[in-house]
Tab-separated table of C-alpha atoms in Angstrom:
chain	number	residue	atom	x	y	z
A	1	UNK	CA	16.305	-15.317	13.829
A	2	UNK	CA	14.227	-15.705	16.953
A	3	UNK	CA	11.360	-18.153	17.207
A	4	UNK	CA	8.016	-17.035	18.576
A	5	UNK	CA	8.089	-20.022	20.922
A	6	UNK	CA	10.797	-18.255	22.941
A	7	UNK	CA	8.477	-15.438	24.026
A	8	UNK	CA	5.079	-15.040	25.618
A	9	UNK	CA	2.590	-13.037	23.580
A	10	UNK	CA	1.799	-9.737	25.247
A	11	UNK	CA	-1.789	-9.316	26.426
A	12	UNK	CA	-3.686	-6.079	26.838
A	13	UNK	CA	-4.306	-5.091	30.456
A	14	UNK	CA	-7.939	-5.092	31.574
A	15	UNK	CA	-7.925	-1.286	31.801
A	16	UNK	CA	-6.428	-0.770	28.319
A	17	UNK	CA	-8.054	2.228	26.526
A	18	UNK	CA	-10.431	1.858	23.608
A	19	UNK	CA	-8.695	2.424	20.236
A	20	UNK	CA	-10.159	5.909	19.846
A	21	UNK	CA	-8.590	6.969	23.171
A	22	UNK	CA	-5.069	5.729	22.393
A	23	UNK	CA	-3.890	8.801	20.500
A	24	UNK	CA	-0.401	8.500	19.031
A	25	UNK	CA	2.767	7.509	20.861
A	26	UNK	CA	1.222	7.679	24.323
A	27	UNK	CA	1.126	3.960	25.143
A	28	UNK	CA	4.248	1.863	24.626
A	29	UNK	CA	3.896	-1.890	24.193
A	30	UNK	CA	5.803	-4.132	26.646
A	31	UNK	CA	8.407	-5.795	24.371
A	32	UNK	CA	11.457	-4.391	22.551
A	33	UNK	CA	12.852	-6.383	19.611
A	34	UNK	CA	16.586	-5.981	19.141
A	35	UNK	CA	19.725	-7.177	17.324
A	36	UNK	CA	23.377	-6.155	17.692
A	37	UNK	CA	25.984	-5.487	15.022
A	38	UNK	CA	29.716	-5.767	15.748
A	39	UNK	CA	32.490	-4.992	13.298
A	40	UNK	CA	33.928	-8.202	11.927
A	41	UNK	CA	31.045	-10.301	13.265
A	42	UNK	CA	27.942	-8.897	11.585
A	43	UNK	CA	24.431	-9.079	12.975
A	44	UNK	CA	23.345	-11.184	15.926
A	45	UNK	CA	20.059	-13.067	16.038
A	46	UNK	CA	16.951	-11.092	16.922
A	47	UNK	CA	15.785	-11.239	20.496
A	48	UNK	CA	13.078	-9.581	22.561
A	49	UNK	CA	13.370	-8.011	25.987
A	50	UNK	CA	10.939	-6.226	28.307
A	51	UNK	CA	10.758	-2.493	27.616
A	52	UNK	CA	11.642	-1.838	31.261
A	53	UNK	CA	15.022	-3.547	30.759
A	54	UNK	CA	16.035	-1.744	27.553
A	55	UNK	CA	18.994	0.561	28.157
A	56	UNK	CA	21.602	2.436	26.111
A	57	UNK	CA	25.132	3.309	27.326
A	58	UNK	CA	25.440	6.931	28.453
A	59	UNK	CA	28.664	7.342	26.442
A	60	UNK	CA	27.247	5.874	23.230
A	61	UNK	CA	27.593	7.657	19.916
A	62	UNK	CA	23.833	7.477	19.507
A	63	UNK	CA	23.271	9.527	22.652
A	64	UNK	CA	26.354	11.765	22.583
A	65	UNK	CA	26.729	12.522	18.859
A	66	UNK	CA	23.342	11.784	17.324
A	67	UNK	CA	24.524	8.659	15.480
A	68	UNK	CA	21.000	7.355	15.136
A	69	UNK	CA	18.523	6.782	12.308
A	70	UNK	CA	15.012	5.406	12.489
A	71	UNK	CA	11.884	4.427	10.624
A	72	UNK	CA	8.176	4.657	11.349
A	73	UNK	CA	5.769	2.149	9.826
A	74	UNK	CA	2.452	0.596	10.739
A	75	UNK	CA	0.782	-2.776	11.076
A	76	UNK	CA	-2.942	-2.962	10.273
A	77	UNK	CA	-5.708	-5.526	10.450
A	78	UNK	CA	-7.012	-6.701	7.107
A	79	UNK	CA	-10.627	-7.460	6.136
A	80	UNK	CA	-10.440	-10.957	7.662
A	81	UNK	CA	-8.852	-9.757	10.883
A	82	UNK	CA	-5.340	-10.852	9.930
A	83	UNK	CA	-2.445	-8.467	10.563
A	84	UNK	CA	0.001	-7.108	7.995
A	85	UNK	CA	2.745	-4.506	7.661
A	86	UNK	CA	2.341	-1.670	5.157
A	87	UNK	CA	5.223	-1.312	2.670
A	88	UNK	CA	8.012	-2.574	4.964
A	89	UNK	CA	10.434	-3.098	2.068
A	90	UNK	CA	10.330	0.589	1.209
A	91	UNK	CA	10.946	1.458	4.855
A	92	UNK	CA	13.886	-0.963	4.943
A	93	UNK	CA	15.371	0.706	1.864
A	94	UNK	CA	15.013	4.159	3.404
A	95	UNK	CA	16.691	3.007	6.631
A	96	UNK	CA	19.582	1.731	4.521
A	97	UNK	CA	19.880	5.119	2.811
A	98	UNK	CA	19.779	6.982	6.132
A	99	UNK	CA	22.368	4.645	7.668
A	100	UNK	CA	24.699	5.115	4.699
A	101	UNK	CA	24.608	8.910	5.177
A	102	UNK	CA	25.647	8.565	8.842
A	103	UNK	CA	28.229	5.835	8.116
A	104	UNK	CA	26.336	3.152	9.998
A	105	UNK	CA	26.046	-0.569	9.134
A	106	UNK	CA	23.638	-1.896	6.532
A	107	UNK	CA	20.530	-3.556	7.952
A	108	UNK	CA	19.534	-6.374	5.571
A	109	UNK	CA	15.957	-6.153	4.352
A	110	UNK	CA	15.291	-9.644	5.682
A	111	UNK	CA	16.454	-8.686	9.188
A	112	UNK	CA	14.443	-5.458	9.154
A	113	UNK	CA	11.226	-7.160	8.050
A	114	UNK	CA	11.617	-10.083	10.438
A	115	UNK	CA	12.180	-7.637	13.323
A	116	UNK	CA	8.972	-5.822	12.376
A	117	UNK	CA	7.070	-9.099	12.033
A	118	UNK	CA	8.269	-10.351	15.413
A	119	UNK	CA	7.329	-7.084	17.112
A	120	UNK	CA	3.881	-7.105	15.495
A	121	UNK	CA	3.248	-10.761	16.368
A	122	UNK	CA	4.272	-10.250	19.987
A	123	UNK	CA	1.786	-7.389	20.285
A	124	UNK	CA	-1.030	-8.565	18.004
A	125	UNK	CA	-3.451	-8.475	20.934
A	126	UNK	CA	-2.813	-4.702	21.107
A	127	UNK	CA	-3.645	-4.163	17.422
A	128	UNK	CA	-7.044	-2.419	17.161
A	129	UNK	CA	-9.827	-3.793	14.935
A	130	UNK	CA	-9.772	-2.847	11.272
A	131	UNK	CA	-10.467	0.831	10.718
A	132	UNK	CA	-9.922	1.846	14.339
A	133	UNK	CA	-6.155	2.052	14.609
A	134	UNK	CA	-2.805	0.390	14.082
A	135	UNK	CA	0.445	-0.672	15.659
A	136	UNK	CA	3.057	2.002	14.994
A	137	UNK	CA	6.515	0.411	14.793
A	138	UNK	CA	9.661	2.448	15.425
A	139	UNK	CA	12.846	0.611	14.354
A	140	UNK	CA	15.908	2.604	15.439
A	141	UNK	CA	19.527	1.977	14.475
A	142	UNK	CA	22.079	3.622	16.750
A	143	UNK	CA	25.712	3.484	17.818
A	144	UNK	CA	25.863	1.990	21.317
A	145	UNK	CA	29.578	1.527	21.900
A	146	UNK	CA	30.489	2.316	25.518
A	147	UNK	CA	33.113	5.004	24.850
A	148	UNK	CA	33.370	8.721	24.172
A	149	UNK	CA	35.047	10.102	21.053
A	150	UNK	CA	33.575	11.159	17.723
A	151	UNK	CA	34.269	8.349	15.255
A	152	UNK	CA	32.618	5.523	13.366
A	153	UNK	CA	31.378	3.173	16.081
A	154	UNK	CA	32.334	-0.498	16.201
A	155	UNK	CA	29.064	-1.569	17.817
A	156	UNK	CA	25.528	-0.685	16.730
A	157	UNK	CA	22.088	-1.831	17.752
A	158	UNK	CA	18.782	-2.138	15.922
A	159	UNK	CA	15.963	-1.768	18.439
A	160	UNK	CA	12.255	-1.707	17.696
A	161	UNK	CA	9.562	-0.325	19.977
A	162	UNK	CA	5.807	-0.441	19.358
A	163	UNK	CA	3.006	1.955	20.227
A	164	UNK	CA	-0.646	1.008	19.611
A	165	UNK	CA	-2.328	4.052	18.077
A	166	UNK	CA	-5.726	5.430	17.156
A	167	UNK	CA	-6.672	5.861	13.529
A	168	UNK	CA	-5.738	9.481	12.686
A	169	UNK	CA	-8.744	11.762	12.315
A	170	UNK	CA	-9.121	14.301	9.486
A	171	UNK	CA	-7.367	17.504	10.475
A	172	UNK	CA	-6.793	21.007	9.118
A	173	UNK	CA	-3.759	23.153	9.965
A	174	UNK	CA	-2.417	26.648	9.408
A	175	UNK	CA	1.345	26.896	8.834
A	176	UNK	CA	3.914	29.590	9.547
A	177	UNK	CA	6.563	30.103	6.853
A	178	UNK	CA	9.859	30.083	8.754
A	179	UNK	CA	12.127	32.748	7.240
A	180	UNK	CA	15.047	32.659	9.702
A	181	UNK	CA	15.662	29.010	10.556
A	182	UNK	CA	16.381	26.273	8.008
A	183	UNK	CA	15.566	22.580	8.369
A	184	UNK	CA	18.120	21.343	5.830
A	185	UNK	CA	20.520	22.405	3.091
A	186	UNK	CA	22.040	20.857	-0.023
A	187	UNK	CA	24.713	18.380	1.041
A	188	UNK	CA	23.245	17.980	4.521
A	189	UNK	CA	21.168	15.262	6.154
A	190	UNK	CA	17.701	16.413	5.086
A	191	UNK	CA	16.975	13.194	3.180
A	192	UNK	CA	18.000	10.994	6.128
A	193	UNK	CA	15.511	10.050	8.826
A	194	UNK	CA	17.757	10.961	11.728
A	195	UNK	CA	16.855	12.404	15.092
A	196	UNK	CA	19.023	15.487	14.652
A	197	UNK	CA	16.773	16.770	11.867
A	198	UNK	CA	13.759	16.582	14.152
A	199	UNK	CA	15.577	18.188	17.082
A	200	UNK	CA	16.688	21.061	14.850
A	201	UNK	CA	13.074	21.587	13.770
A	202	UNK	CA	11.602	21.902	17.247
A	203	UNK	CA	12.356	25.617	17.596
A	204	UNK	CA	10.577	26.240	14.292
A	205	UNK	CA	7.474	24.490	15.629
A	206	UNK	CA	7.575	26.582	18.814
A	207	UNK	CA	7.982	29.807	16.822
A	208	UNK	CA	5.041	28.877	14.582
A	209	UNK	CA	2.782	28.267	17.569
A	210	UNK	CA	3.862	31.539	19.169
A	211	UNK	CA	2.496	33.192	16.022
A	212	UNK	CA	-0.859	31.472	16.291
A	213	UNK	CA	-0.212	28.686	13.770
A	214	UNK	CA	-0.357	24.926	14.191
A	215	UNK	CA	2.964	24.010	12.609
A	216	UNK	CA	5.860	25.312	10.560
A	217	UNK	CA	6.226	25.503	6.787
A	218	UNK	CA	9.898	24.853	6.137
A	219	UNK	CA	11.553	26.702	3.280
A	220	UNK	CA	14.749	25.763	1.477
A	221	UNK	CA	18.065	27.223	2.625
A	222	UNK	CA	17.543	30.228	0.312
A	223	UNK	CA	14.246	30.903	2.171
A	224	UNK	CA	12.163	31.022	-1.009
A	225	UNK	CA	10.733	27.577	-1.790
A	226	UNK	CA	8.610	25.272	0.322
A	227	UNK	CA	10.236	22.022	1.394
A	228	UNK	CA	8.181	20.337	4.140
A	229	UNK	CA	5.090	20.963	6.269
A	230	UNK	CA	6.343	20.372	9.793
A	231	UNK	CA	7.537	16.756	9.641
A	232	UNK	CA	5.359	15.970	6.614
A	233	UNK	CA	5.825	16.039	2.859
A	234	UNK	CA	3.446	18.453	1.165
A	235	UNK	CA	1.331	18.736	-1.967
A	236	UNK	CA	-0.248	21.820	-3.554
A	237	UNK	CA	-2.799	21.794	-6.369
A	238	UNK	CA	-2.136	24.268	-9.184
A	239	UNK	CA	-4.814	24.325	-11.879
A	240	UNK	CA	-5.508	20.587	-12.312
A	241	UNK	CA	-2.042	19.385	-11.290
A	242	UNK	CA	-0.878	18.219	-7.875
A	243	UNK	CA	2.641	19.519	-7.230
A	244	UNK	CA	5.146	18.397	-4.606
A	245	UNK	CA	8.726	19.559	-3.988
A	246	UNK	CA	11.344	17.378	-5.715
A	247	UNK	CA	13.606	15.042	-3.762
A	248	UNK	CA	16.761	17.143	-4.003
A	249	UNK	CA	18.557	15.674	-1.001
A	250	UNK	CA	17.049	18.125	1.495
A	251	UNK	CA	13.614	16.476	1.747
A	252	UNK	CA	12.739	13.158	3.350
A	253	UNK	CA	11.521	10.705	0.672
A	254	UNK	CA	8.223	9.858	2.328
A	255	UNK	CA	6.634	6.445	1.850
A	256	UNK	CA	3.190	8.056	2.169
A	257	UNK	CA	4.238	10.649	-0.417
A	258	UNK	CA	5.251	7.883	-2.816
A	259	UNK	CA	2.039	5.936	-2.135
A	260	UNK	CA	-0.126	8.967	-2.904
A	261	UNK	CA	1.757	9.780	-6.103
A	262	UNK	CA	1.273	6.175	-7.222
A	263	UNK	CA	-2.451	6.274	-6.418
A	264	UNK	CA	-2.983	9.594	-8.191
A	265	UNK	CA	-1.136	8.541	-11.324
A	266	UNK	CA	-3.007	5.223	-11.380
A	267	UNK	CA	-6.224	7.275	-11.473
A	268	UNK	CA	-4.940	9.486	-14.283
A	269	UNK	CA	-4.363	12.509	-12.038
A	270	UNK	CA	-1.480	14.747	-13.119
A	271	UNK	CA	1.302	14.891	-10.499
A	272	UNK	CA	4.517	16.886	-10.851
A	273	UNK	CA	7.629	17.248	-8.735
A	274	UNK	CA	8.597	20.901	-8.876
A	275	UNK	CA	9.625	23.858	-6.780
A	276	UNK	CA	6.895	25.750	-4.934
A	277	UNK	CA	7.813	29.383	-4.354
A	278	UNK	CA	5.662	31.228	-1.816
A	279	UNK	CA	5.549	34.348	-3.972
A	280	UNK	CA	4.392	32.267	-6.934
A	281	UNK	CA	1.636	30.710	-4.810
A	282	UNK	CA	0.440	34.177	-3.769
A	283	UNK	CA	0.252	35.192	-7.445
A	284	UNK	CA	-1.603	31.991	-8.349
A	285	UNK	CA	-4.092	32.664	-5.559
A	286	UNK	CA	-4.820	36.128	-6.953
A	287	UNK	CA	-5.297	34.604	-10.414
A	288	UNK	CA	-7.722	31.990	-9.080
A	289	UNK	CA	-5.441	29.112	-10.086
A	290	UNK	CA	-4.394	27.929	-6.632
A	291	UNK	CA	-6.133	24.845	-5.311
A	292	UNK	CA	-5.957	22.781	-2.143
A	293	UNK	CA	-2.863	21.794	-0.166
A	294	UNK	CA	-2.084	19.007	2.270
A	295	UNK	CA	0.727	17.416	4.243
A	296	UNK	CA	1.203	13.665	4.474
A	297	UNK	CA	3.088	11.143	6.560
A	298	UNK	CA	2.865	7.769	8.270
A	299	UNK	CA	1.577	9.084	11.593
A	300	UNK	CA	-1.079	11.506	10.310
A	301	UNK	CA	-1.886	10.032	6.854
A	302	UNK	CA	-3.167	13.284	5.244
A	303	UNK	CA	-3.600	16.694	6.899
A	304	UNK	CA	-5.329	19.519	5.023
A	305	UNK	CA	-3.424	22.828	4.922
A	306	UNK	CA	-5.751	25.845	5.128
A	307	UNK	CA	-3.107	28.570	4.922
A	308	UNK	CA	0.582	29.404	4.980
A	309	UNK	CA	1.284	32.670	6.764
A	310	UNK	CA	4.372	34.851	6.883
A	311	UNK	CA	5.346	38.288	8.172
A	312	UNK	CA	4.176	39.900	4.940
A	313	UNK	CA	1.309	37.790	3.604
A	314	UNK	CA	-1.087	34.875	3.952
A	315	UNK	CA	-1.666	32.331	1.202
A	316	UNK	CA	-4.996	30.520	1.623
A	317	UNK	CA	-5.884	27.164	0.101
A	318	UNK	CA	-9.500	26.167	-0.621
A	319	UNK	CA	-10.952	22.865	0.479
A	320	UNK	CA	-11.163	20.184	-2.191
A	321	UNK	CA	-13.196	16.963	-1.913
A	322	UNK	CA	-10.419	15.181	-3.816
A	323	UNK	CA	-8.246	15.373	-0.672
A	324	UNK	CA	-10.804	13.394	1.340
A	325	UNK	CA	-11.120	10.882	-1.518
A	326	UNK	CA	-7.338	10.441	-1.578
A	327	UNK	CA	-7.236	10.031	2.175
A	328	UNK	CA	-9.941	7.357	2.144
A	329	UNK	CA	-8.302	5.461	-0.706
A	330	UNK	CA	-4.931	5.507	1.032
A	331	UNK	CA	-6.590	4.178	4.194
A	332	UNK	CA	-8.124	1.316	2.202
A	333	UNK	CA	-4.718	0.475	0.727
A	334	UNK	CA	-3.135	0.494	4.169
A	335	UNK	CA	-5.823	-1.798	5.553
A	336	UNK	CA	-5.723	-4.138	2.568
A	337	UNK	CA	-9.229	-3.499	1.248
A	338	UNK	CA	-8.254	-1.665	-1.967
A	339	UNK	CA	-7.841	-4.004	-4.925
A	340	UNK	CA	-4.706	-3.785	-7.030
A	341	UNK	CA	-2.243	-2.911	-4.271
A	342	UNK	CA	-1.839	-6.207	-2.438
A	343	UNK	CA	1.953	-6.094	-2.887
A	344	UNK	CA	2.056	-3.194	-0.424
A	345	UNK	CA	0.946	-5.518	2.396
A	346	UNK	CA	3.332	-7.951	4.087
A	347	UNK	CA	1.746	-10.581	6.348
A	348	UNK	CA	3.211	-10.885	9.820
């Protein structure tokens, strides 16, 4: 593992934007943390390099065949100004699952967490004050062997970039139910966090916006049940129960999704994993039993869903103050100010 004494801490430029002006993903921090895996040798030590020097071979399997998986997690400032990662062990486990699906090497939890810690420490000066933003960390595992040919690669790299980001603001979206394209199918890669899934979803986003909506509501391969809201997991309230699609191998097992289910159950709120058919939701709306809906994810935290539209109908979801309460409680957990969830924070 690399020692911090080997590297100079990055400092914010004098003209660096205020946290509220950072947005998401617009400003990349100057260091990349990396390690290499070779068959028969295992993982190298972590090292850092300037972002401007980071390169990938043009013939690599990551670039040519999509042999790449990634994670997205955040570092926050706690109540005393100290920095911590939010649930890195769960992100490490998900990266392992994604890598297994694409026949890529296992990244030990210790290596993953130390890479995240090193990246966060190098850029701690870029981490906004508590409540005003975070460091978004993007660890990516990819095949970088310098050779064409579709096969299991002999050389892989774990590389981690950082983008300082604003705290996400409350947001409301309208979704378009995509009835022609499918994001994932049983037996596919829907549960893996791999770039190909996102690339395949881009046309759905464009089609939704062409129809006057903000994002796409993905249905299952049979085009009947909801699966994801854009790149987010989703929840719908039916009567007094929050419902979310089950993890059937086509849906990404979101860390934010899991955090919210834990928080709701800890408060005695009923949460169920079950299928959500659009026609059923339309019937429930007519019966007055349909409540609020929201999407959730690391980047956006919680986004209220106002409606899901299709060629034949529109299902509308009322506002519910419980969504704002959930959002605020999740934010407190992420920032380390909510008692009872200290194990979710990992000091850098």
